[in-house]
Amino acid sequence: MEPAFGEVNQLGGVFVNGRPLPNAIRIRIVELAQLGIRPCDISRQLRVSHGCVSKILARYNETGSILPGAIGGSKPRVTTPTVVRHIRTYKQRDPGIFAWEIRDKLLADGVCDKFNLPSVSSISRILRNKIGTLSHLSHREGSKEAAHGTPQPALPCNHIYSYPTSIAGRKVPSPPGMATLPGHMAVHRIWPSSHSVTDILGIRSITEQAIGEGPPVHGSRLEEWSSINRIHFSTSSDVDKPHVDPETKYTQVQMPNGLSRVSSCVRVSSLPPYHTPTQASPYMGYSTTSTGYVAGPIWQPPNSSTLSPHGCDISSALSFKSMSSASENSHRVTASVL
DNA sequence: ATCGTAACGGTTGAT
DNA sequence: GTATCAACCGTTACG
């Protein structure tokens, strides 16, 4: 059970344990970093732990993506469509073939290797569920498998996958196709859950307004951005409901190397401009757009005026940065090119 | 003071 | 429908 309002970290920022920071915050982190602001200052300004800032920036530098990795799920399925197709073929050629024989043939024919070879029980399940209602064959297989031995457990070595239907790449979560796009805040999948702080808090995003008000050319991106952040006023019964169609929940395309590729991405320059923070809750304002993420007392640089942690615009970020570092001129970056 | 990272407790989703 | 598992998350603390 998640806390209804998240938790507050040592910096006064709000987070939901186990859940990623909102994309807007992640983008802000990268933006500020690209403005030359030091990670420690970003951490204080956005009230995100420096470990998190470090992690996000490291990931961004490595992959070009600001997005969190794919949370949850199991190991990639070994029963890929190709494997199923071959199993079907084997079964059609020899209706009496046993599951363990199919398994051997998959290996012998090079359809699978030892790392992604389905277990006998998996093949039996495929024969039973996918190949057709060959009940007599299933029955026969069952008896034959019993003679051959107990069904094998899950593959012992299936941690290595070289086929395309794996779930989103784990250690390298971002699609290689967009990994090195400079200045892109690559978005490679839809925000995965309704359990974001935003959803929990039910704070309306300005993005929704932007969809209605913005120019049509940005509609699709904004719509995607809206779906990514999926802001809506949740009721308690609404919190756990997926807000997007399950079929469209993940827009990524699996790549042959097991990594995911997105069908689209969001440039920071396509996002709405930053607004002044909109305090949507007496407890905190937490909008997954670029607008507001305010909790607790506003942090101030040691020798400066007050800055809003998430609501500052680029100029204030720059002023902040200029206070923090004197070497900014070498990193002149504008928001439009981020 | 800053940064990288392991440990931790948590969530998620496929099986 | 539930349990398991392994991925991820951000925070915290330590060096």
mmCIF file of C-alpha atoms in Angstrom, chain A:
data_model
loop_
_atom_site.group_PDB
_atom_site.id
_atom_site.type_symbol
_atom_site.label_atom_id
_atom_site.label_comp_id
_atom_site.label_asym_id
_atom_site.label_seq_id
_atom_site.Cartn_x
_atom_site.Cartn_y
_atom_site.Cartn_z
ATOM 1 C CA MET A 1 0.000 0.000 0.000
ATOM 2 C CA GLU A 2 1.460 3.251 -1.067
ATOM 3 C CA PRO A 3 1.375 6.274 1.086
ATOM 4 C CA ALA A 4 -1.304 8.539 -0.227
ATOM 5 C CA PHE A 5 0.955 11.548 -0.367
ATOM 6 C CA GLY A 6 4.326 10.055 -0.866
ATOM 7 C CA GLU A 7 7.202 10.651 1.443
ATOM 8 C CA VAL A 8 9.437 13.570 2.082
ATOM 9 C CA ASN A 9 13.146 13.221 1.687
ATOM 10 C CA GLN A 10 15.836 14.974 3.618
ATOM 11 C CA LEU A 11 15.728 17.905 1.256
ATOM 12 C CA GLY A 12 12.037 18.401 1.698
ATOM 13 C CA GLY A 13 11.164 16.990 -1.658
ATOM 14 C CA VAL A 14 8.366 14.568 -2.097
ATOM 15 C CA PHE A 15 8.844 11.169 -3.583
ATOM 16 C CA VAL A 16 6.985 7.921 -3.800
ATOM 17 C CA ASN A 17 9.109 5.082 -2.674
ATOM 18 C CA GLY A 18 9.652 2.595 -5.405
ATOM 19 C CA ARG A 19 8.305 4.822 -8.108
ATOM 20 C CA PRO A 20 10.239 6.945 -10.569
ATOM 21 C CA LEU A 21 10.361 10.653 -10.342
ATOM 22 C CA PRO A 22 8.010 12.405 -12.719
ATOM 23 C CA ASN A 23 9.408 12.899 -16.157
ATOM 24 C CA ALA A 24 9.218 16.620 -15.760
ATOM 25 C CA ILE A 25 11.568 16.466 -12.832
ATOM 26 C CA ARG A 26 13.881 14.210 -14.717
ATOM 27 C CA ILE A 27 13.897 16.617 -17.594
ATOM 28 C CA ARG A 28 14.557 19.472 -15.251
ATOM 29 C CA ILE A 29 17.526 17.655 -13.857
ATOM 30 C CA VAL A 30 19.004 17.155 -17.286
ATOM 31 C CA GLU A 31 18.173 20.652 -18.358
ATOM 32 C CA LEU A 32 19.829 22.205 -15.372
ATOM 33 C CA ALA A 33 22.820 19.976 -15.820
ATOM 34 C CA GLN A 34 23.095 21.069 -19.407
ATOM 35 C CA LEU A 35 22.958 24.618 -18.227
ATOM 36 C CA GLY A 36 26.057 23.829 -16.296
ATOM 37 C CA ILE A 37 24.501 23.709 -12.899
ATOM 38 C CA ARG A 38 26.285 21.333 -10.643
ATOM 39 C CA PRO A 39 24.524 18.163 -9.585
ATOM 40 C CA CYS A 40 24.680 19.158 -5.975
ATOM 41 C CA ASP A 41 22.899 22.384 -6.776
ATOM 42 C CA ILE A 42 20.357 20.588 -8.895
ATOM 43 C CA SER A 43 19.757 18.281 -6.021
ATOM 44 C CA ARG A 44 19.077 21.123 -3.661
ATOM 45 C CA GLN A 45 17.104 23.128 -6.115
ATOM 46 C CA LEU A 46 14.810 20.331 -7.142
ATOM 47 C CA ARG A 47 14.882 18.658 -3.759
ATOM 48 C CA VAL A 48 15.906 15.407 -5.232
ATOM 49 C CA SER A 49 18.576 13.375 -3.582
ATOM 50 C CA HIS A 50 21.953 13.828 -5.080
ATOM 51 C CA GLY A 51 22.175 10.110 -5.585
ATOM 52 C CA CYS A 52 19.135 10.269 -7.756
ATOM 53 C CA VAL A 53 20.451 13.253 -9.654
ATOM 54 C CA SER A 54 23.678 11.435 -10.172
ATOM 55 C CA LYS A 55 21.895 8.373 -11.387
ATOM 56 C CA ILE A 56 19.638 10.202 -13.775
ATOM 57 C CA LEU A 57 22.449 12.249 -15.221
ATOM 58 C CA ALA A 58 24.648 9.235 -15.559
ATOM 59 C CA ARG A 59 21.918 7.417 -17.365
ATOM 60 C CA TYR A 60 21.233 10.341 -19.593
ATOM 61 C CA ASN A 61 24.878 10.699 -20.468
ATOM 62 C CA GLU A 62 25.081 7.035 -21.178
ATOM 63 C CA THR A 63 21.881 6.424 -23.026
ATOM 64 C CA GLY A 64 20.448 9.765 -23.976
ATOM 65 C CA SER A 65 17.226 8.938 -22.260
ATOM 66 C CA ILE A 66 15.795 10.642 -19.257
ATOM 67 C CA LEU A 67 13.264 7.969 -18.647
ATOM 68 C CA PRO A 68 13.356 5.334 -15.977
ATOM 69 C CA GLY A 69 13.869 1.780 -16.968
ATOM 70 C CA ALA A 70 11.155 -0.743 -17.348
ATOM 71 C CA ILE A 71 9.904 -1.614 -13.935
ATOM 72 C CA GLY A 72 8.555 -4.999 -13.165
ATOM 73 C CA GLY A 73 7.876 -7.830 -15.425
ATOM 74 C CA SER A 74 9.593 -11.079 -15.825
ATOM 75 C CA LYS A 75 12.361 -12.366 -17.921
ATOM 76 C CA PRO A 76 11.757 -12.280 -21.612
ATOM 77 C CA ARG A 77 9.641 -15.023 -22.927
ATOM 78 C CA VAL A 78 11.423 -17.808 -24.647
ATOM 79 C CA THR A 79 8.327 -18.730 -26.579
ATOM 80 C CA THR A 80 8.725 -16.144 -29.246
ATOM 81 C CA PRO A 81 6.439 -16.135 -32.245
ATOM 82 C CA THR A 82 9.229 -17.674 -34.231
ATOM 83 C CA VAL A 83 9.579 -20.491 -31.775
ATOM 84 C CA VAL A 84 5.851 -21.013 -31.703
ATOM 85 C CA ARG A 85 5.797 -21.079 -35.468
ATOM 86 C CA HIS A 86 8.475 -23.704 -35.579
ATOM 87 C CA ILE A 87 6.738 -25.749 -32.955
ATOM 88 C CA ARG A 88 3.594 -25.573 -34.989
ATOM 89 C CA THR A 89 5.481 -26.691 -38.033
ATOM 90 C CA TYR A 90 7.005 -29.610 -36.223
ATOM 91 C CA LYS A 91 3.642 -30.579 -34.901
ATOM 92 C CA GLN A 92 2.034 -30.374 -38.301
ATOM 93 C CA ARG A 93 4.728 -32.464 -39.863
ATOM 94 C CA ASP A 94 4.563 -35.035 -37.118
ATOM 95 C CA PRO A 95 1.413 -34.824 -35.032
ATOM 96 C CA GLY A 96 2.764 -37.463 -32.739
ATOM 97 C CA ILE A 97 5.935 -35.625 -31.931
ATOM 98 C CA PHE A 98 6.735 -35.258 -28.285
ATOM 99 C CA ALA A 99 7.496 -32.026 -26.583
ATOM 100 C CA TRP A 100 10.988 -33.093 -25.724
ATOM 101 C CA GLU A 101 11.523 -34.029 -29.341
ATOM 102 C CA ILE A 102 10.379 -30.609 -30.392
ATOM 103 C CA ARG A 103 12.768 -29.172 -27.898
ATOM 104 C CA ASP A 104 15.617 -31.161 -29.371
ATOM 105 C CA LYS A 105 14.653 -30.106 -32.865
ATOM 106 C CA LEU A 106 14.507 -26.467 -31.912
ATOM 107 C CA LEU A 107 18.022 -26.777 -30.691
ATOM 108 C CA ALA A 108 19.220 -28.875 -33.594
ATOM 109 C CA ASP A 109 17.683 -26.575 -36.170
ATOM 110 C CA GLY A 110 19.183 -23.542 -34.587
ATOM 111 C CA VAL A 111 15.841 -21.987 -33.838
ATOM 112 C CA CYS A 112 16.913 -21.709 -30.256
ATOM 113 C CA ASP A 113 20.151 -21.969 -28.472
ATOM 114 C CA LYS A 114 20.749 -23.393 -25.067
ATOM 115 C CA PHE A 115 20.014 -20.061 -23.516
ATOM 116 C CA ASN A 116 16.570 -19.530 -24.903
ATOM 117 C CA LEU A 117 15.423 -23.043 -25.436
ATOM 118 C CA PRO A 118 11.929 -23.477 -24.049
ATOM 119 C CA SER A 119 11.388 -26.087 -21.434
ATOM 120 C CA VAL A 120 9.424 -29.182 -22.230
ATOM 121 C CA SER A 121 6.621 -27.905 -20.105
ATOM 122 C CA SER A 122 6.631 -24.641 -22.002
ATOM 123 C CA ILE A 123 6.429 -26.491 -25.267
ATOM 124 C CA SER A 124 3.614 -28.572 -23.916
ATOM 125 C CA ARG A 125 1.819 -25.448 -22.917
ATOM 126 C CA ILE A 126 2.311 -24.001 -26.352
ATOM 127 C CA LEU A 127 0.981 -27.141 -27.930
ATOM 128 C CA ARG A 128 -1.955 -27.063 -25.629
ATOM 129 C CA ASN A 129 -2.792 -23.385 -25.787
ATOM 130 C CA LYS A 130 -1.434 -21.979 -28.988
ATOM 131 C CA ILE A 131 -1.080 -24.700 -31.527
ATOM 132 C CA GLY A 132 -4.655 -25.797 -31.280
ATOM 133 C CA THR A 133 -7.047 -27.977 -29.451
ATOM 134 C CA LEU A 134 -5.068 -31.114 -29.892
ATOM 135 C CA SER A 135 -6.401 -32.586 -26.750
ATOM 136 C CA HIS A 136 -5.531 -36.104 -27.722
ATOM 137 C CA LEU A 137 -2.011 -35.074 -28.417
ATOM 138 C CA SER A 138 -1.764 -33.255 -25.198
ATOM 139 C CA HIS A 139 -2.937 -36.279 -23.379
ATOM 140 C CA ARG A 140 -0.474 -38.411 -25.216
ATOM 141 C CA GLU A 141 2.277 -36.020 -24.495
ATOM 142 C CA GLY A 142 1.413 -35.945 -20.898
ATOM 143 C CA SER A 143 1.856 -39.647 -20.597
ATOM 144 C CA LYS A 144 4.957 -39.611 -22.683
ATOM 145 C CA GLU A 145 6.495 -36.820 -20.723
ATOM 146 C CA ALA A 146 5.806 -38.677 -17.599
ATOM 147 C CA ALA A 147 7.821 -41.484 -19.028
ATOM 148 C CA HIS A 148 10.510 -39.121 -20.159
ATOM 149 C CA GLY A 149 10.745 -37.482 -16.828
ATOM 150 C CA THR A 150 9.106 -34.755 -14.920
ATOM 151 C CA PRO A 151 8.658 -31.529 -16.795
ATOM 152 C CA GLN A 152 11.664 -29.412 -16.582
ATOM 153 C CA PRO A 153 11.671 -26.285 -14.546
ATOM 154 C CA ALA A 154 12.293 -22.933 -16.036
ATOM 155 C CA LEU A 155 15.398 -22.641 -18.057
ATOM 156 C CA PRO A 156 18.424 -22.360 -15.898
ATOM 157 C CA CYS A 157 20.339 -20.209 -18.282
ATOM 158 C CA ASN A 158 17.705 -17.975 -19.745
ATOM 159 C CA HIS A 159 19.310 -14.883 -18.425
ATOM 160 C CA ILE A 160 20.954 -14.443 -21.769
ATOM 161 C CA TYR A 161 18.683 -13.562 -24.599
ATOM 162 C CA SER A 162 19.524 -12.788 -28.106
ATOM 163 C CA TYR A 163 16.087 -12.692 -29.570
ATOM 164 C CA PRO A 164 13.833 -9.787 -30.139
ATOM 165 C CA THR A 165 10.889 -10.179 -27.843
ATOM 166 C CA SER A 166 12.580 -9.503 -24.603
ATOM 167 C CA ILE A 167 11.080 -6.951 -22.341
ATOM 168 C CA ALA A 168 12.571 -3.556 -22.207
ATOM 169 C CA GLY A 169 16.289 -3.664 -21.904
ATOM 170 C CA ARG A 170 17.205 -3.735 -18.299
ATOM 171 C CA LYS A 171 20.703 -2.580 -17.889
ATOM 172 C CA VAL A 172 20.633 -0.450 -20.984
ATOM 173 C CA PRO A 173 17.084 0.706 -20.921
ATOM 174 C CA SER A 174 17.194 3.181 -23.682
ATOM 175 C CA PRO A 175 16.874 2.419 -27.299
ATOM 176 C CA PRO A 176 20.152 2.570 -29.121
ATOM 177 C CA GLY A 177 18.587 4.453 -31.947
ATOM 178 C CA MET A 178 18.126 7.461 -29.774
ATOM 179 C CA ALA A 179 20.877 6.922 -27.354
ATOM 180 C CA THR A 180 23.185 9.568 -28.607
ATOM 181 C CA LEU A 181 20.848 12.206 -29.806
ATOM 182 C CA PRO A 182 22.266 15.364 -28.371
ATOM 183 C CA GLY A 183 19.854 17.623 -26.713
ATOM 184 C CA HIS A 184 17.015 15.145 -26.753
ATOM 185 C CA MET A 185 15.215 14.106 -23.708
ATOM 186 C CA ALA A 186 14.323 10.813 -25.161
ATOM 187 C CA VAL A 187 11.096 9.294 -24.064
ATOM 188 C CA HIS A 188 10.959 5.666 -24.913
ATOM 189 C CA ARG A 189 7.799 4.559 -23.333
ATOM 190 C CA ILE A 190 4.615 5.666 -21.778
ATOM 191 C CA TRP A 191 4.627 6.468 -18.137
ATOM 192 C CA PRO A 192 4.102 3.077 -16.754
ATOM 193 C CA SER A 193 1.753 3.398 -13.894
ATOM 194 C CA SER A 194 -0.999 5.247 -12.264
ATOM 195 C CA HIS A 195 0.961 5.176 -9.081
ATOM 196 C CA SER A 196 2.861 8.324 -9.672
ATOM 197 C CA VAL A 197 2.672 10.987 -7.070
ATOM 198 C CA THR A 198 0.807 13.044 -9.542
ATOM 199 C CA ASP A 199 -1.851 10.506 -9.976
ATOM 200 C CA ILE A 200 -2.033 9.877 -6.315
ATOM 201 C CA LEU A 201 -2.402 13.523 -5.644
ATOM 202 C CA GLY A 202 -4.721 14.014 -8.543
ATOM 203 C CA ILE A 203 -3.171 17.262 -9.594
ATOM 204 C CA ARG A 204 -4.209 18.514 -12.962
ATOM 205 C CA SER A 205 -1.433 19.070 -15.338
ATOM 206 C CA ILE A 206 -1.134 22.169 -17.341
ATOM 207 C CA THR A 207 -0.360 19.847 -20.159
ATOM 208 C CA GLU A 208 -4.008 19.016 -20.445
ATOM 209 C CA GLN A 209 -4.722 22.633 -20.914
ATOM 210 C CA ALA A 210 -1.910 22.917 -23.348
ATOM 211 C CA ILE A 211 -3.420 20.165 -25.409
ATOM 212 C CA GLY A 212 -6.520 22.156 -25.814
ATOM 213 C CA GLU A 213 -4.866 25.475 -26.212
ATOM 214 C CA GLY A 214 -1.666 24.702 -27.952
ATOM 215 C CA PRO A 215 -1.069 24.654 -31.638
ATOM 216 C CA PRO A 216 -2.204 21.502 -33.379
ATOM 217 C CA VAL A 217 1.256 20.668 -34.503
ATOM 218 C CA HIS A 218 2.170 19.937 -30.942
ATOM 219 C CA GLY A 219 -0.962 18.054 -30.232
ATOM 220 C CA SER A 220 0.405 14.605 -30.668
ATOM 221 C CA ARG A 221 3.466 15.229 -28.639
ATOM 222 C CA LEU A 222 1.552 16.916 -25.971
ATOM 223 C CA GLU A 223 -0.967 14.192 -25.956
ATOM 224 C CA GLU A 224 1.774 11.731 -25.553
ATOM 225 C CA TRP A 225 3.303 13.818 -22.889
ATOM 226 C CA SER A 226 -0.025 13.965 -21.185
ATOM 227 C CA SER A 227 -0.382 10.248 -21.377
ATOM 228 C CA ILE A 228 3.084 9.874 -20.059
ATOM 229 C CA ASN A 229 2.264 11.827 -17.024
ATOM 230 C CA ARG A 230 -1.350 10.869 -17.018
ATOM 231 C CA ILE A 231 -2.609 13.543 -14.776
ATOM 232 C CA HIS A 232 -6.154 13.317 -13.682
ATOM 233 C CA PHE A 233 -8.169 13.750 -10.599
ATOM 234 C CA SER A 234 -8.129 10.330 -9.148
ATOM 235 C CA THR A 235 -10.616 8.869 -6.864
ATOM 236 C CA SER A 236 -9.559 6.183 -4.509
ATOM 237 C CA SER A 237 -11.067 3.606 -6.782
ATOM 238 C CA ASP A 238 -9.446 5.173 -9.754
ATOM 239 C CA VAL A 239 -5.908 5.111 -8.593
ATOM 240 C CA ASP A 240 -5.144 1.589 -9.596
ATOM 241 C CA LYS A 241 -6.827 1.718 -12.935
ATOM 242 C CA PRO A 242 -4.545 1.907 -15.878
ATOM 243 C CA HIS A 243 -5.255 5.105 -17.625
ATOM 244 C CA VAL A 244 -4.125 3.998 -20.990
ATOM 245 C CA ASP A 245 -5.130 1.117 -23.065
ATOM 246 C CA PRO A 246 -3.063 -1.901 -22.168
ATOM 247 C CA GLU A 247 -2.226 -2.375 -25.792
ATOM 248 C CA THR A 248 -0.880 1.103 -26.036
ATOM 249 C CA LYS A 249 0.679 1.251 -22.669
ATOM 250 C CA TYR A 250 4.036 0.481 -24.111
ATOM 251 C CA THR A 251 4.830 2.070 -27.370
ATOM 252 C CA GLN A 252 8.262 0.662 -27.491
ATOM 253 C CA VAL A 253 9.358 -1.680 -30.194
ATOM 254 C CA GLN A 254 11.595 -4.500 -29.327
ATOM 255 C CA MET A 255 14.922 -4.465 -31.034
ATOM 256 C CA PRO A 256 16.831 -7.535 -32.083
ATOM 257 C CA ASN A 257 19.373 -6.936 -29.417
ATOM 258 C CA GLY A 258 16.713 -7.201 -26.806
ATOM 259 C CA LEU A 259 16.518 -3.513 -26.209
ATOM 260 C CA SER A 260 13.466 -1.487 -26.706
ATOM 261 C CA ARG A 261 12.979 1.208 -29.216
ATOM 262 C CA VAL A 262 10.436 3.894 -28.993
ATOM 263 C CA SER A 263 8.041 4.864 -31.621
ATOM 264 C CA SER A 264 8.344 8.457 -30.648
ATOM 265 C CA CYS A 265 10.167 10.813 -28.423
ATOM 266 C CA VAL A 266 9.686 14.135 -26.785
ATOM 267 C CA ARG A 267 11.998 17.004 -27.230
ATOM 268 C CA VAL A 268 12.235 19.384 -24.396
ATOM 269 C CA SER A 269 11.730 22.207 -26.803
ATOM 270 C CA SER A 270 8.312 20.816 -27.598
ATOM 271 C CA LEU A 271 7.223 21.001 -24.034
ATOM 272 C CA PRO A 272 5.248 23.865 -22.691
ATOM 273 C CA PRO A 273 7.283 26.674 -21.269
ATOM 274 C CA TYR A 274 7.817 26.757 -17.603
ATOM 275 C CA HIS A 275 5.326 28.538 -15.545
ATOM 276 C CA THR A 276 5.416 29.863 -12.135
ATOM 277 C CA PRO A 277 4.674 27.151 -9.659
ATOM 278 C CA THR A 278 1.106 26.364 -9.085
ATOM 279 C CA GLN A 279 0.650 25.233 -5.594
ATOM 280 C CA ALA A 280 -2.021 22.613 -5.951
ATOM 281 C CA SER A 281 -1.905 21.285 -2.472
ATOM 282 C CA PRO A 282 -1.307 22.820 0.898
ATOM 283 C CA TYR A 283 0.997 19.935 1.464
ATOM 284 C CA MET A 284 2.870 20.375 -1.716
ATOM 285 C CA GLY A 285 2.519 21.120 -5.342
ATOM 286 C CA TYR A 286 3.548 18.266 -7.510
ATOM 287 C CA SER A 287 2.926 18.479 -11.151
ATOM 288 C CA THR A 288 4.650 16.210 -13.527
ATOM 289 C CA THR A 289 4.753 18.863 -16.092
ATOM 290 C CA SER A 290 7.550 21.281 -15.970
ATOM 291 C CA THR A 291 5.540 23.480 -13.777
ATOM 292 C CA GLY A 292 5.461 22.726 -10.148
ATOM 293 C CA TYR A 293 7.131 20.453 -7.734
ATOM 294 C CA VAL A 294 7.208 22.281 -4.533
ATOM 295 C CA ALA A 295 7.414 20.883 -1.103
ATOM 296 C CA GLY A 296 8.367 22.427 2.127
ATOM 297 C CA PRO A 297 10.436 25.533 2.464
ATOM 298 C CA ILE A 298 11.967 26.775 -0.705
ATOM 299 C CA TRP A 299 15.644 26.253 -0.840
ATOM 300 C CA GLN A 300 17.792 29.259 -1.317
ATOM 301 C CA PRO A 301 21.284 29.359 -2.556
ATOM 302 C CA PRO A 302 23.644 30.583 0.086
ATOM 303 C CA ASN A 303 23.806 34.112 -1.221
ATOM 304 C CA SER A 304 20.807 34.573 -3.372
ATOM 305 C CA SER A 305 17.195 35.400 -3.535
ATOM 306 C CA THR A 306 14.567 32.769 -3.387
ATOM 307 C CA LEU A 307 14.211 30.381 -6.238
ATOM 308 C CA SER A 308 11.396 28.041 -6.775
ATOM 309 C CA PRO A 309 12.768 24.563 -6.913
ATOM 310 C CA HIS A 310 10.862 23.343 -9.911
ATOM 311 C CA GLY A 311 9.205 26.389 -11.121
ATOM 312 C CA CYS A 312 12.174 28.464 -12.035
ATOM 313 C CA ASP A 313 12.581 29.267 -15.647
ATOM 314 C CA ILE A 314 15.725 29.060 -17.598
ATOM 315 C CA SER A 315 16.776 32.555 -16.824
ATOM 316 C CA SER A 316 16.446 31.984 -13.153
ATOM 317 C CA ALA A 317 18.242 28.739 -13.574
ATOM 318 C CA LEU A 318 20.973 30.602 -15.290
ATOM 319 C CA SER A 319 21.065 33.198 -12.626
ATOM 320 C CA PHE A 320 21.164 30.458 -10.131
ATOM 321 C CA LYS A 321 23.941 28.888 -12.018
ATOM 322 C CA SER A 322 25.824 32.077 -12.305
ATOM 323 C CA MET A 323 25.716 32.269 -8.602
ATOM 324 C CA SER A 324 26.958 28.772 -8.321
ATOM 325 C CA SER A 325 29.627 28.806 -10.921
ATOM 326 C CA ALA A 326 31.658 31.377 -12.698
ATOM 327 C CA SER A 327 32.455 29.228 -15.666
ATOM 328 C CA GLU A 328 29.146 29.245 -17.323
ATOM 329 C CA ASN A 329 29.973 30.944 -20.555
ATOM 330 C CA SER A 330 31.545 27.856 -21.918
ATOM 331 C CA HIS A 331 28.240 26.023 -21.710
ATOM 332 C CA ARG A 332 25.866 28.428 -23.286
ATOM 333 C CA VAL A 333 22.739 26.488 -23.863
ATOM 334 C CA THR A 334 19.263 27.648 -24.434
ATOM 335 C CA ALA A 335 16.131 25.779 -23.708
ATOM 336 C CA SER A 336 15.211 25.676 -27.347
ATOM 337 C CA VAL A 337 18.131 23.542 -28.225
ATOM 338 C CA LEU A 338 17.874 21.179 -25.330
#
